[in-house]
Short mmCIF file of C-alpha atoms and ligand atoms in Angstrom, two decimals:
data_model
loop_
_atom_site.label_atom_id
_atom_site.label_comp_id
_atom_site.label_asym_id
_atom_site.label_seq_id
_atom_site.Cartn_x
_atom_site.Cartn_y
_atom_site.Cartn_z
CA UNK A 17 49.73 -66.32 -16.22
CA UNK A 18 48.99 -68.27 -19.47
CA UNK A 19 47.55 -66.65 -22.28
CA UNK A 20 49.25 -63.52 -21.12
CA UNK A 21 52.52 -64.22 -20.95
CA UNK A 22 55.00 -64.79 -24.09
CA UNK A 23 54.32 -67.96 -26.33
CA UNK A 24 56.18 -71.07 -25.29
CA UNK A 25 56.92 -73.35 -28.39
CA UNK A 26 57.15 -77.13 -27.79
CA UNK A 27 58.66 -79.68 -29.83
CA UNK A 28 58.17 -83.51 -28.66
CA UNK A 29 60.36 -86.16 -31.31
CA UNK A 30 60.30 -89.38 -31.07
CA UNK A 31 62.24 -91.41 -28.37
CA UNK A 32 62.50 -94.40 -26.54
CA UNK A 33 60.68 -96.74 -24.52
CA UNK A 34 58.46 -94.94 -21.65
CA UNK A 35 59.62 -96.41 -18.05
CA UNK A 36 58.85 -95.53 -14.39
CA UNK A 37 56.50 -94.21 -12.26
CA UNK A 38 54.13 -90.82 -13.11
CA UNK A 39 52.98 -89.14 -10.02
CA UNK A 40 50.30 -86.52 -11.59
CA UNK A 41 48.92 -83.40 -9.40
CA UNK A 42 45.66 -83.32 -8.04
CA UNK A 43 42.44 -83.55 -9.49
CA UNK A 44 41.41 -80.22 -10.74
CA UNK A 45 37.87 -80.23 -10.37
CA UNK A 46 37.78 -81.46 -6.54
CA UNK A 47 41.18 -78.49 -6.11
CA UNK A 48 38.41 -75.79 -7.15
CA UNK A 49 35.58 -77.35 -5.32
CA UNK A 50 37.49 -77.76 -1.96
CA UNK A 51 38.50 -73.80 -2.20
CA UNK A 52 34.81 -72.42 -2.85
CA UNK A 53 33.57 -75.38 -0.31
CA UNK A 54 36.16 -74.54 2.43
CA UNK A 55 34.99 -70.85 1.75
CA UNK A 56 31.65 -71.32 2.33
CA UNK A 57 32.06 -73.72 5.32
CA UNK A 58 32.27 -71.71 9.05
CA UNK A 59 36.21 -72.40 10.17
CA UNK A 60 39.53 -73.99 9.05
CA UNK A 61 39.24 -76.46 6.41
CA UNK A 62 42.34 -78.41 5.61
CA UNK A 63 43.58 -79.64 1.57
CA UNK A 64 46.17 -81.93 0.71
CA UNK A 65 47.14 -82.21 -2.44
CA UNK A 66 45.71 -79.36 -4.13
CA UNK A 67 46.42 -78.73 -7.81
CA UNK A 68 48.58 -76.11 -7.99
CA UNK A 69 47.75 -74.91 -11.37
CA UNK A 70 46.67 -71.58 -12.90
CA UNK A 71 43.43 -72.14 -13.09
CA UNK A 72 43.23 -73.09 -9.38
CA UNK A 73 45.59 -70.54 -7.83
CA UNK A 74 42.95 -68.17 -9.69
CA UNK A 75 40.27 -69.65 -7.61
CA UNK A 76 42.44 -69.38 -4.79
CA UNK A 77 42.83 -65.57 -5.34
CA UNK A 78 38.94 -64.99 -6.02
CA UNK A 79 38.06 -66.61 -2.41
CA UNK A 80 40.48 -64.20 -0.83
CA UNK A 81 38.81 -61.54 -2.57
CA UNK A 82 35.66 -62.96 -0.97
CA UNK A 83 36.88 -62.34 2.43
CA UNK A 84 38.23 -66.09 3.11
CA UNK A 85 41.58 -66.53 4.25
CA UNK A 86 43.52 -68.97 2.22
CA UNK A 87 47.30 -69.64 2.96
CA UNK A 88 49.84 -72.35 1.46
CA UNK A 89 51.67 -74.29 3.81
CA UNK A 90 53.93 -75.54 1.17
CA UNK A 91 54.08 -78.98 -0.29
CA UNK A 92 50.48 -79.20 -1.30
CA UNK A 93 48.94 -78.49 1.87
CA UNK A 94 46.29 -75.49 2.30
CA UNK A 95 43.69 -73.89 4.54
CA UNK A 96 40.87 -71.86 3.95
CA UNK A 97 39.48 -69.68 6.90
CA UNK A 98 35.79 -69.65 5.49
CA UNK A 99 32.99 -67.03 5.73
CA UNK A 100 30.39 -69.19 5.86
CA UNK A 101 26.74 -69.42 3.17
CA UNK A 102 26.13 -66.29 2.35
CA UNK A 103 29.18 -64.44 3.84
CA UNK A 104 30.95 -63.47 1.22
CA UNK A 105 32.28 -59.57 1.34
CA UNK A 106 32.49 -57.52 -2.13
CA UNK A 107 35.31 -58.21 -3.71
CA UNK A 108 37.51 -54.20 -3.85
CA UNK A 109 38.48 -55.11 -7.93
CA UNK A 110 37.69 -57.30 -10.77
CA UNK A 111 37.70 -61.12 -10.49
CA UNK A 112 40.17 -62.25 -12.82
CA UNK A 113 39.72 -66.42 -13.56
CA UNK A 114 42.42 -66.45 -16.14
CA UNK A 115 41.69 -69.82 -18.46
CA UNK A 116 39.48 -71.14 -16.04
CA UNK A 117 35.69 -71.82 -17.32
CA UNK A 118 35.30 -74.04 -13.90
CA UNK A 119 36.60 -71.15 -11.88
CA UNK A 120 34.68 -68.60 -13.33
CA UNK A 121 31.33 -70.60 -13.86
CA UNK A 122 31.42 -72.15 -10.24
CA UNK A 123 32.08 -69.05 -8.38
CA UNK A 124 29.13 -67.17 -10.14
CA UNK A 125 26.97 -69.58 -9.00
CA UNK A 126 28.57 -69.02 -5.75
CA UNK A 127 27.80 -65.39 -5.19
CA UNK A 128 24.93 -65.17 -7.13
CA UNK A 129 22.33 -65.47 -4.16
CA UNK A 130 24.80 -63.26 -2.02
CA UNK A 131 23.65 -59.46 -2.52
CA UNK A 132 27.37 -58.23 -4.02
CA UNK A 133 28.23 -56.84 -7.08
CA UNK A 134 31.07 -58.76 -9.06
CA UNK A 135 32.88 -58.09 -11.90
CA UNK A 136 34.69 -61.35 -13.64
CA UNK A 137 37.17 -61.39 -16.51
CA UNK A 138 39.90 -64.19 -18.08
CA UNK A 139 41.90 -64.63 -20.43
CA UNK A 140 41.16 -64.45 -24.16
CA UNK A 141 40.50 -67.45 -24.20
CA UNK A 142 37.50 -67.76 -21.31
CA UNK A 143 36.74 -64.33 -22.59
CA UNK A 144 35.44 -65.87 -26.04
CA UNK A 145 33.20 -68.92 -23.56
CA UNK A 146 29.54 -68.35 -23.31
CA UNK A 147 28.22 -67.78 -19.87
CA UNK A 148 24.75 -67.84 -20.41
CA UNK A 149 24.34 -71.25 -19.77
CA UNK A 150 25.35 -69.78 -15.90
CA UNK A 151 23.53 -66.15 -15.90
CA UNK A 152 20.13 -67.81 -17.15
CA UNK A 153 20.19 -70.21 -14.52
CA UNK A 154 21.30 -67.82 -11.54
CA UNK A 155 18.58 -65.23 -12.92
CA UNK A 156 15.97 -67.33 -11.79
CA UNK A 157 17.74 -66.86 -8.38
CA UNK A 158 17.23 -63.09 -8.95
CA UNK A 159 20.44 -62.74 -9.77
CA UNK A 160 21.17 -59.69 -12.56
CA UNK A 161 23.90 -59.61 -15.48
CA UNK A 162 25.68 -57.56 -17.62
CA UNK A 163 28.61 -59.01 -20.06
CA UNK A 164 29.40 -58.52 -23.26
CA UNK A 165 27.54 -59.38 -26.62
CA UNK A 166 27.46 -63.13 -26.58
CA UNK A 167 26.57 -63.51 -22.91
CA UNK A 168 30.67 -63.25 -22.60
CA UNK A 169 33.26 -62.12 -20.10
CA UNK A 170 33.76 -59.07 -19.03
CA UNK A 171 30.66 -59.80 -16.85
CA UNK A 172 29.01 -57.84 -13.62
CA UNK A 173 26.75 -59.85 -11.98
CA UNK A 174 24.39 -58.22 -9.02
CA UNK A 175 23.30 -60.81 -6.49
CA UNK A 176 20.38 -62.00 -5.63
CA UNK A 177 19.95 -60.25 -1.87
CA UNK A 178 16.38 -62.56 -1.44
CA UNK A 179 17.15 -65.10 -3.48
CA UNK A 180 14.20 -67.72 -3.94
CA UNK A 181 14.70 -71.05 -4.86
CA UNK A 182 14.84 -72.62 -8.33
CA UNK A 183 13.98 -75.48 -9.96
CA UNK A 184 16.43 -75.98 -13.33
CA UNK A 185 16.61 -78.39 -15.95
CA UNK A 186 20.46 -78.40 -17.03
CA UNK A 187 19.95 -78.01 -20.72
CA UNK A 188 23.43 -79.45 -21.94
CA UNK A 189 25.42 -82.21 -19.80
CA UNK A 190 27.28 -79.59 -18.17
CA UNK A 191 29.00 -80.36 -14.53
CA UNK A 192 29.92 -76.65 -14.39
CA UNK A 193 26.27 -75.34 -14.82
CA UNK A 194 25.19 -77.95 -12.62
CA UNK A 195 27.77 -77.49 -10.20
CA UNK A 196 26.69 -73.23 -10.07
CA UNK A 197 23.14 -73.99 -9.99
CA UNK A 198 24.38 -75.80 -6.68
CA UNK A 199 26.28 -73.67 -5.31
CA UNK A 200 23.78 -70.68 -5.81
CA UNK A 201 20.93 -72.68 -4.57
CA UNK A 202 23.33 -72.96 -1.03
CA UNK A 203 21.83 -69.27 -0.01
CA UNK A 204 18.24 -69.63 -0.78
CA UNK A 205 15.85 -70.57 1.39
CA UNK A 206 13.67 -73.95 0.95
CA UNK A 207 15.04 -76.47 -1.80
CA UNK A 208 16.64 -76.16 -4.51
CA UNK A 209 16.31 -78.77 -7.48
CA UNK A 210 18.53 -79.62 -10.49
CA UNK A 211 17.79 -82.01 -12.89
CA UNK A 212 20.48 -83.55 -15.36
CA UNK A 213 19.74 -85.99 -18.53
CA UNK A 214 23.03 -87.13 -18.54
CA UNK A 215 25.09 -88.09 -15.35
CA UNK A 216 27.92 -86.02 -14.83
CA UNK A 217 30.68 -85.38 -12.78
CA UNK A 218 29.71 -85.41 -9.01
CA UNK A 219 32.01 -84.25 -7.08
CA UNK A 220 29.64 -81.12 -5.75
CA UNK A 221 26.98 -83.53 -4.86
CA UNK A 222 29.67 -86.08 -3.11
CA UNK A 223 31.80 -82.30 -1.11
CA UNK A 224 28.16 -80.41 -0.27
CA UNK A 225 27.11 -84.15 1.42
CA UNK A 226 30.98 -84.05 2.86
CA UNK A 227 30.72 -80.35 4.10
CA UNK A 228 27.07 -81.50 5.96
CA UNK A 229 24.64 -80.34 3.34
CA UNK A 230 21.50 -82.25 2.91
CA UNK A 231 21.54 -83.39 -0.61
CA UNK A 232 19.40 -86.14 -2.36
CA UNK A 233 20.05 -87.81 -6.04
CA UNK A 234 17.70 -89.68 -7.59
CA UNK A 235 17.19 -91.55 -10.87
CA UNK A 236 14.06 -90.97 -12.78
CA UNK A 237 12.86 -90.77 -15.61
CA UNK A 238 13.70 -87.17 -16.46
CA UNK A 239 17.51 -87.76 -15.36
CA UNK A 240 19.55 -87.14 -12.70
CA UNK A 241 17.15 -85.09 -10.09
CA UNK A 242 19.65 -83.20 -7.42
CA UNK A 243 17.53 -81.36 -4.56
CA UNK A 244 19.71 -79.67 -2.07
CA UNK A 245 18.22 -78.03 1.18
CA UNK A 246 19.23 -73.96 1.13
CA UNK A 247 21.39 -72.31 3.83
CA UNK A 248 23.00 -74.97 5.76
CA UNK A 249 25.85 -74.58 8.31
CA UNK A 250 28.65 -75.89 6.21
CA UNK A 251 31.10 -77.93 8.38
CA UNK A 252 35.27 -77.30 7.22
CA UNK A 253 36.66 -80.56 6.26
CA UNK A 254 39.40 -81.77 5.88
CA UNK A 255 40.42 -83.01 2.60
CA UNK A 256 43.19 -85.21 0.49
CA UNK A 257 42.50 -84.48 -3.71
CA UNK A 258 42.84 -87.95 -5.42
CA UNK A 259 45.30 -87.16 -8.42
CA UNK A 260 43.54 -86.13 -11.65
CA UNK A 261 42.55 -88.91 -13.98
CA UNK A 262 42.12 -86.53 -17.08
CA UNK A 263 45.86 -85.38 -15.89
CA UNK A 264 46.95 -89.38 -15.98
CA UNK A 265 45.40 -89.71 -19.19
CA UNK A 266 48.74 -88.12 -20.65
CA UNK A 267 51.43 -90.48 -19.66
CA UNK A 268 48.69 -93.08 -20.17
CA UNK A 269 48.33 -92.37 -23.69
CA UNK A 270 51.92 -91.45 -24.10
CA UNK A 271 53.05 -94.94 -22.69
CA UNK A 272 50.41 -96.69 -25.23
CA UNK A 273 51.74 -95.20 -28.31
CA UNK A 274 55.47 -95.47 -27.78
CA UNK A 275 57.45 -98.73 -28.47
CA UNK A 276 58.57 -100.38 -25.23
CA UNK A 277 56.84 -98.42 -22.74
CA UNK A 278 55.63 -99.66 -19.58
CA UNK A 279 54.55 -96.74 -16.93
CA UNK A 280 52.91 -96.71 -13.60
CA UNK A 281 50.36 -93.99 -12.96
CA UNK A 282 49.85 -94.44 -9.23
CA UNK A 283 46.60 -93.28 -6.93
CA UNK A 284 44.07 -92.28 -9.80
CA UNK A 285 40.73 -91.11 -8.75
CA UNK A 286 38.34 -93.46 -11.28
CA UNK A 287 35.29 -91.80 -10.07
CA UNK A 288 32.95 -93.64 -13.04
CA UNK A 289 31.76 -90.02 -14.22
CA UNK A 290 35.36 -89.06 -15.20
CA UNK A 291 37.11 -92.69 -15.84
CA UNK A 292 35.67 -93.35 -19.72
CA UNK A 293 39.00 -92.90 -21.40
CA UNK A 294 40.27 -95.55 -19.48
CA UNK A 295 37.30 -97.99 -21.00
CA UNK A 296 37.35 -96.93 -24.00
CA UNK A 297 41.45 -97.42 -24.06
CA UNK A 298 40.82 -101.01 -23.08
CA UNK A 299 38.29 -101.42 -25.23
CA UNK A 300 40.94 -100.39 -28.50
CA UNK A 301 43.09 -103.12 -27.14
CA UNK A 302 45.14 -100.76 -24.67
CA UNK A 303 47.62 -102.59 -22.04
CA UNK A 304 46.06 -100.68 -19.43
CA UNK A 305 45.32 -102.63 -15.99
CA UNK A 306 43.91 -101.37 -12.82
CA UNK A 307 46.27 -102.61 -10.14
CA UNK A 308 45.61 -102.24 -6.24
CA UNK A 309 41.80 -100.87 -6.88
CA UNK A 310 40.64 -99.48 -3.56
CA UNK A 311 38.41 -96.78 -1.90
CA UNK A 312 39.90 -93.73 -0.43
CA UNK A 313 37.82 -91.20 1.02
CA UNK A 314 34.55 -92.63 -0.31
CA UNK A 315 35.89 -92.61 -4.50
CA UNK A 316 37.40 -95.25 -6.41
CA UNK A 317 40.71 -95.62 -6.67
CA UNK A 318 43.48 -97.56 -8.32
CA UNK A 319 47.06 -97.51 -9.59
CA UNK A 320 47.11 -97.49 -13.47
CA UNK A 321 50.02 -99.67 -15.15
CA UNK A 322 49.85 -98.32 -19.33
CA UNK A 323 52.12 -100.29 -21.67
CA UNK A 324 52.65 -100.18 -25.12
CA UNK A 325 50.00 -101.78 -27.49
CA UNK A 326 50.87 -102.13 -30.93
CA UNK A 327 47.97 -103.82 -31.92
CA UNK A 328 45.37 -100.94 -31.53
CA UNK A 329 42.07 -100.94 -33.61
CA UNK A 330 39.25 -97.93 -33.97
CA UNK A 331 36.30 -98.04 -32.69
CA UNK A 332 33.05 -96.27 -32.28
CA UNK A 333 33.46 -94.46 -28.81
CA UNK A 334 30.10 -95.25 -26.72
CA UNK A 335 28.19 -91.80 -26.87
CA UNK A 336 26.84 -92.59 -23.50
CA UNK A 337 30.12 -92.59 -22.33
CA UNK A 338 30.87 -89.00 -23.82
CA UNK A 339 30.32 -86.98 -20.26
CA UNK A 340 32.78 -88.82 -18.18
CA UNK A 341 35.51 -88.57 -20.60
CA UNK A 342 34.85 -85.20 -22.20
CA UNK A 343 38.19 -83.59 -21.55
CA UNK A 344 40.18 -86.86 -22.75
CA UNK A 345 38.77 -86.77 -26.84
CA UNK A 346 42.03 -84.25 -27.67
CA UNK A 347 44.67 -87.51 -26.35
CA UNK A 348 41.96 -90.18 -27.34
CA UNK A 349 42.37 -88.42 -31.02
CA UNK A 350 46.03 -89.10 -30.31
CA UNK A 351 46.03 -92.74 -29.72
CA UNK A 352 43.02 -93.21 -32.50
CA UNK A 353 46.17 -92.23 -35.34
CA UNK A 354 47.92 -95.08 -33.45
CA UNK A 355 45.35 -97.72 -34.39
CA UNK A 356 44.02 -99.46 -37.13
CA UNK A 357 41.01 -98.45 -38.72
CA UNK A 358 38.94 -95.33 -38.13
CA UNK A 359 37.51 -93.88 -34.32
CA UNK A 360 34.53 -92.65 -34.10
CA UNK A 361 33.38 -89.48 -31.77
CA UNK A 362 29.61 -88.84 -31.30
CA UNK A 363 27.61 -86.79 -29.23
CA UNK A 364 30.58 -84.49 -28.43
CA UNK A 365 29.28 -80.78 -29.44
CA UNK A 366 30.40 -79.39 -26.04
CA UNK A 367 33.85 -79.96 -26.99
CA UNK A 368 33.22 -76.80 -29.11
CA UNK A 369 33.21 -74.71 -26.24
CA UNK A 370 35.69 -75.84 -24.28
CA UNK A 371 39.00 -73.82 -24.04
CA UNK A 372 38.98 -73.85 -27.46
CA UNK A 373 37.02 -75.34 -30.32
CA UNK A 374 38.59 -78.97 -29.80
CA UNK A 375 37.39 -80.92 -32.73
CA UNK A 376 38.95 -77.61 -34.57
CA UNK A 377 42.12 -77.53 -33.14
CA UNK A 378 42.58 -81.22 -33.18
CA UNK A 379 41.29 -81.91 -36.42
CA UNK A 380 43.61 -79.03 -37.86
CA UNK A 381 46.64 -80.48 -36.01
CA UNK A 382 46.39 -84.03 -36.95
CA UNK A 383 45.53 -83.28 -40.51
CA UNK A 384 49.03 -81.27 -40.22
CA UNK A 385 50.88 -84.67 -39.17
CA UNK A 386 49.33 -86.44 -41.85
CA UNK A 387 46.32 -88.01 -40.29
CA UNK A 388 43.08 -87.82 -42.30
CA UNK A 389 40.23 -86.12 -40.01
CA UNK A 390 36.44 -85.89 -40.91
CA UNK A 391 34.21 -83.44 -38.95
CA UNK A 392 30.48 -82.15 -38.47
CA UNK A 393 29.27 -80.07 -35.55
CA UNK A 394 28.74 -83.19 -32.87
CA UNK A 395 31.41 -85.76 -34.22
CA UNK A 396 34.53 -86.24 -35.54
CA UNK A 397 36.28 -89.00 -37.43
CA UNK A 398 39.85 -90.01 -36.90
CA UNK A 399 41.24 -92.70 -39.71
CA UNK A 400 43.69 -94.50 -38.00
CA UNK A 401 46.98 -95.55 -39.32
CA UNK A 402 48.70 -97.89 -37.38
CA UNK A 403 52.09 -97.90 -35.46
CA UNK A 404 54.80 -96.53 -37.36
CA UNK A 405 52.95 -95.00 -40.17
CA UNK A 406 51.80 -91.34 -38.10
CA UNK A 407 54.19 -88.61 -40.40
CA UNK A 408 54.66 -85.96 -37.65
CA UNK A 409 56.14 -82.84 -38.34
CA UNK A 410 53.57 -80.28 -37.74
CA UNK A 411 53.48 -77.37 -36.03
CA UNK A 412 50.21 -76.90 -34.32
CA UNK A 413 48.42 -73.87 -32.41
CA UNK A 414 47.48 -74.70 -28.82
CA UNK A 415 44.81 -72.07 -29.12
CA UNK A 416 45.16 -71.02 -25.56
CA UNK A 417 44.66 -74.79 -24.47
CA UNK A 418 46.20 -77.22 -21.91
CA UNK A 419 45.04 -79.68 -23.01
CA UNK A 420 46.06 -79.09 -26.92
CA UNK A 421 49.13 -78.90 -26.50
CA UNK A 422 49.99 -81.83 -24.21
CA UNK A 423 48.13 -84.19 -26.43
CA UNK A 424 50.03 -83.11 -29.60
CA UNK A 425 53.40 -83.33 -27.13
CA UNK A 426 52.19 -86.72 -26.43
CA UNK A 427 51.90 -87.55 -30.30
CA UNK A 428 55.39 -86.25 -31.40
CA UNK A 429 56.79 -88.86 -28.89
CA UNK A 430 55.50 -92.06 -31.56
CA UNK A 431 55.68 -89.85 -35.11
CA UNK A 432 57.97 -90.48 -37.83
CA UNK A 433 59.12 -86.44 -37.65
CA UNK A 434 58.78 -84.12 -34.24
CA UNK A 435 55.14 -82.56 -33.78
CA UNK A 436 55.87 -78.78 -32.52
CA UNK A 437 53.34 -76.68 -30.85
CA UNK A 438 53.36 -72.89 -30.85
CA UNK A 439 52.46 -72.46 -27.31
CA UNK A 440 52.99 -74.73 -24.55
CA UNK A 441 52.62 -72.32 -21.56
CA UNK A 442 48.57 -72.83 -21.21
CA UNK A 443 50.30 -76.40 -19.63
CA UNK A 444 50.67 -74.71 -16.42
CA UNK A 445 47.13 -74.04 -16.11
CA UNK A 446 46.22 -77.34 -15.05
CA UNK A 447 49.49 -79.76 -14.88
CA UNK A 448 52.74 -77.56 -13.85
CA UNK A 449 55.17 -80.91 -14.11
CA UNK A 450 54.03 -82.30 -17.30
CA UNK A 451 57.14 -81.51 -19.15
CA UNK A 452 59.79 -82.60 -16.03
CA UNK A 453 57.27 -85.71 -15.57
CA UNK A 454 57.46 -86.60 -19.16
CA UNK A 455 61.02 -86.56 -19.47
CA UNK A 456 61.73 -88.71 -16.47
CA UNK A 457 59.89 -91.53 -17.94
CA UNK A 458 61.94 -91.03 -20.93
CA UNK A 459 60.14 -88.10 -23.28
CA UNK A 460 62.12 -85.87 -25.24
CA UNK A 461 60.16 -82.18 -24.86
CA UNK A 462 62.17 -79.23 -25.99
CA UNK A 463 61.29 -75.86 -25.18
CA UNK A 464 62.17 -73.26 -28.24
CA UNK A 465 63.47 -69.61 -28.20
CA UNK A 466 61.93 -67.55 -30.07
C1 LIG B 728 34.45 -79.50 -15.10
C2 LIG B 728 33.44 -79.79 -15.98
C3 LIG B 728 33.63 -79.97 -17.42
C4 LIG B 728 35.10 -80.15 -17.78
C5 LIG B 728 35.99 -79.18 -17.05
C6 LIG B 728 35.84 -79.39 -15.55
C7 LIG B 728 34.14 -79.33 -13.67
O1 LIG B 728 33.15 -78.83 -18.09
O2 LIG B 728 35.28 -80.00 -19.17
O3 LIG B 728 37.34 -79.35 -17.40
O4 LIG B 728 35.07 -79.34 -12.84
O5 LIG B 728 32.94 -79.21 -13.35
P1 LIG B 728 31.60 -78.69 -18.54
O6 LIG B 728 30.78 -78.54 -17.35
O7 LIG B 728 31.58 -77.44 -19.39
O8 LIG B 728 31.32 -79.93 -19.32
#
């Protein structure tokens, strides 16, 4: 498992043009949501396509412990035997997410109105992540906690066993909180209500509707207002992940940067809360075209077709448009030393408390490949520099991230020297292939001994 294992340094140098086609893994965030789902549901419900990551297997693992039965059929394909709202058993040991903050955060909410006493732990990186923002909410369930100072993992929650329902204002634009709040408010009786400022990432409200709940969203003046009907028979589905735009977002950006590229990134989910990298590419001057948009299974869909763009310019990213991009800033940061003139991140203080400290570890890295970084506590600053002028040769910490290190593996692939990280194995957690991907469209990714 990442973060556990022995440090895998990465070195990415420059090479040539980017050809072919990029078939990315599932989207990560529907791969967790169809496990708990499917768990909660009464009988067999069916995924294709699941990520096969860390941070979902870990998931996979923690509805076992649960009581569901989950079993691979190999190439993608999974079922989950589930126990129904409510039906979870106690799990025998500790619950142990790994990297996973959506793991760890949406199975809380899970079992928080189910009267078992759970223990969760990760990795040191998810062991650093608040979880407040999860046990405050679920308290109002009924639901007790005990972690360490910080509101952080190690963590024993006691669940609710007559849970009432809530009525919670998400107070940062958190899918994850909003997505537990959810989940928790599954095993209470009556209604339960969650109210969001800022639109984010359905896909709970979209699967509880798929899986027969009765859920309502409406747009008022407050925000987002959620109200989902407790203790429904959940109804197994079956279910085909669309592949993971923030996973496409690497060979995207990868394909933008380097001379001569020209890569197909075929069946992206472009669900509008998660598809704002793709805008704001565009709106830098990206080659980036939609081609054969279409719906699949009630979300947008389309195949992406990223070639180079040497005439890149910064611009002032649309705060508005921070939520449905959130993951993407590290690559966007990437691209940004591409262009002329200076990008500009606002509104973006959860990227703090992400895996790591992104604006941190992406500030620190660029500034270490010779790209001039300004920060504060919501924004950051990249000043561009234009194709051809991006040093390179810096050796950056991943800080326990995914999503670090691919982005500076994407930049050493358009730098004048290689950009080296000292741990790509947090990779696995979320996109197993990225290295064997990368290369076939051309990328030159070394491993290093150490
Ligand atoms: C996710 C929500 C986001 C995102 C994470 C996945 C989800 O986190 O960063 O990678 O699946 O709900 P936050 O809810 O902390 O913004």
């Amino acid at each position: 498992m990442s973060g556990h294992g022995t440090p895998i340094p990465m070195t990415s140098r420059a090479c040539g043009p980017l050809t072919g086609e990029a078939n990315v893994p599932g989207d990560k965030s529907i791969s967790h949501r169809s496990l708990i789902l499917g768990a909660m549901a009464v009988g067999e419900t069916r995924i294709f396509g699941l990520l096969e990551g860390e941070d979902v297997l870990d998931t996979a693992k923690a509805m076992q412990a649960f009581g569901a039965e989950v079993t691979n059929h190999g190439d993608g394909e999974w079922s989950v035997q589930g126990v129904g709202v409510g039906g979870f058993a106690e799990p025998d040991g500790v619950i142990d997410c790994g990297n996973s903050g959506t793991g760890v955060r949406l199975i809380m909410g899970a079992m928080a109105t189910s009267g078992i006493t759970v223990t969760f732990t990760g990795d040191a990186s998810l062991n650093k992540r608040p979880m407040a923002r999860v046990t405050d909410p679920i308290a109002l369930f009924g639901a007790q906690s005990v972690g360490r100072s910080g509101g952080r993992l190690p963590m024993t929650i006691v669940g609710a066993s007559d849970p009432v329902p809530v009525r919670y204002n998400v107070p940062m634009p958190s899918a994850q909180v909003k997505s537990a709040v959810l989940l928790a408010g599954l095993n209470a009786p009556g209604q339960t209500v969650v109210i969001e400022k800022e639109a984010t990432r359905d896909h709970t409200e979209r699967m509880l509707t798929g899986f027969g709940a009765e859920v309502s969203v409406e747009t008022t003046d407050e925000g987002r207002v959620i109200t989902l009907t407790g203790q429904p028979e959940l109804k197994p589905q079956t279910i085909t992940v669309p592949r993971d735009p923030s996973s496409a977002a690497f060979p995207v950006c990868a394909a933008i940067i380097t001379p001569g590229s020209d890569v197909l990134v075929p069946n992206i989910g472009l669900n509008p809360t998660r598809a704002g990298l793709f805008t704001t590419l565009r709106e830098m001057g990206a080659d980036l075209v939609y081609e054969n948009e279409r719906e699949e299974g009630g979300e947008p869909v389309a195949d992406l077709r990223a070639r180079f763009s040497p005439d890149l310019k910064g611009i002032e990213v649309d705060p508005a448009r921070a939520a449905s991009m959130i993951d993407e800033y590290p690559v966007l940061s990437v691209v940004a030393c591409f262009a002329q003139g200076d990008t500009v991140m606002k509104g973006v203080k959860e990227l703090r408390v992400k895996e790591s400290d992104r604006i941190d570890a992406m500030a620190t890295g660029l500034r270490l490949n010779g790209v001039e970084v300004d920060e504060g506590e919501d924004w950051w600053i990249v000043h561009g520099r234009g194709h051809g002028n991006v040093a390179g040769g810096g050796t950056c910490e991943s800080h326990l991230d995914h999503r670090i290190a691919m982005s500076f593996m994407v930049m050493g692939m358009a730098t004048n020297a290689p950009v080296s990280v000292d741990d790509g194995g947090p990779i696995a957690t979320s996109f197993p292939v990225f290295e064997p991907l990368m290369e076939a469209l051309g990328a030159k990714i070394e491993r290093l001994t150490i």
